[in-house]
């Protein structure tokens, strides 16, 4: 796609990697539900396709689009976000290497490091990424990755991507940013100095709670080739129908995120005034410790809201009383979800340095009518 002509996010989301089919003129890329391809003689590949683990035209369309909307040189689509993370760790690290992760990282990421990477020989340290000096102090000669989530899951802490990129690069390490909560519409880490962006495309990018997927997007072409080799060698690729569903979701990402953010702000306004709520965690609040950084590096503050009640029992009761907010894990879909992280998404970090407060409630604010959502949340709180 000619980026000199088409630069707007929404235009890229709809057109990048998605030219009309040359045979039929179909404006939506076909689902190439195929495992192998006819070769025109030995080694004579049509369009570079030989076997769909290595490449598939539907997945290619998604990967091109992901690279464009994240301002990267190459995108890679995986069967899940954790599959992408695993491929990245194994491509970049070896036994004896070291990684810095957030001290409130996603529970699945922590589990991957603690139960898979560490037994393999990769060491890691959880560090509060808001404290840039603490990150710099945690760097070792063996550090290969500074791993960032911003906003974090579920405490919605903010990391200064540009500052952390400088620390990582001074140490000869990569800065990896999990951009799942923000999405490429709200934040583009590669433009701020990151080397790799990670996504669970299951969340906002897919946006409809109907597909599992993951992605890596890189700034450097050579690193992209290295990761593509591991993607093929390890094999946890996105299937063609999953790629097609994810690509369909991307088309409406911009308009959905606008509504997610607007609705979240309405929930925050009510929650900050409600007497049963002890604390609201949202980077759009001026009192949030990461507010100023978020205002600089994000277009808006996102659709995720966390808040703390007076007790674990009160938090659980709110989660059980909502009717429109569905009690469920995951996030980023058009429907609103509510969960108790300590007992649900982050149960795997119980007893670890990443254990989350027991009185915490997390909302994934959907795109329903905001007044309906407010009524539901109020009755649950009351």
PDB file of C-alpha atoms in Angstrom, residues 13 42 46 63 67 70 106 143 181 199 235 297 304 318 330 354 375-376:
ATOM      1  CA  UNK A  13      -6.655  -0.597   9.143  1.00  0.00           C
ATOM      2  CA  UNK A  42      10.824 -28.129  -8.008  1.00  0.00           C
ATOM      3  CA  UNK A  46       3.812 -19.215  -6.638  1.00  0.00           C
ATOM      4  CA  UNK A  63       0.733  -9.604   9.124  1.00  0.00           C
ATOM      5  CA  UNK A  67       3.014  -3.996  10.617  1.00  0.00           C
ATOM      6  CA  UNK A  70       2.057  -0.362  14.384  1.00  0.00           C
ATOM      7  CA  UNK A 106      -0.024 -10.094  33.152  1.00  0.00           C
ATOM      8  CA  UNK A 143      20.060  -8.554  30.372  1.00  0.00           C
ATOM      9  CA  UNK A 181      -4.318  -2.754  26.582  1.00  0.00           C
ATOM     10  CA  UNK A 199      -0.212  -8.177  21.211  1.00  0.00           C
ATOM     11  CA  UNK A 235       4.875 -23.673  14.428  1.00  0.00           C
ATOM     12  CA  UNK A 297       2.408   8.750  24.626  1.00  0.00           C
ATOM     13  CA  UNK A 304      -9.828  -0.718  30.996  1.00  0.00           C
ATOM     14  CA  UNK A 318     -19.809  -6.486  43.030  1.00  0.00           C
ATOM     15  CA  UNK A 330     -10.359 -11.687  28.887  1.00  0.00           C
ATOM     16  CA  UNK A 354       3.157  -9.999  41.478  1.00  0.00           C
ATOM     17  CA  UNK A 375     -27.096   1.813  35.926  1.00  0.00           C
ATOM     18  CA  UNK A 376     -25.805  -1.754  36.103  1.00  0.00           C
TER      19      UNK A 376
END
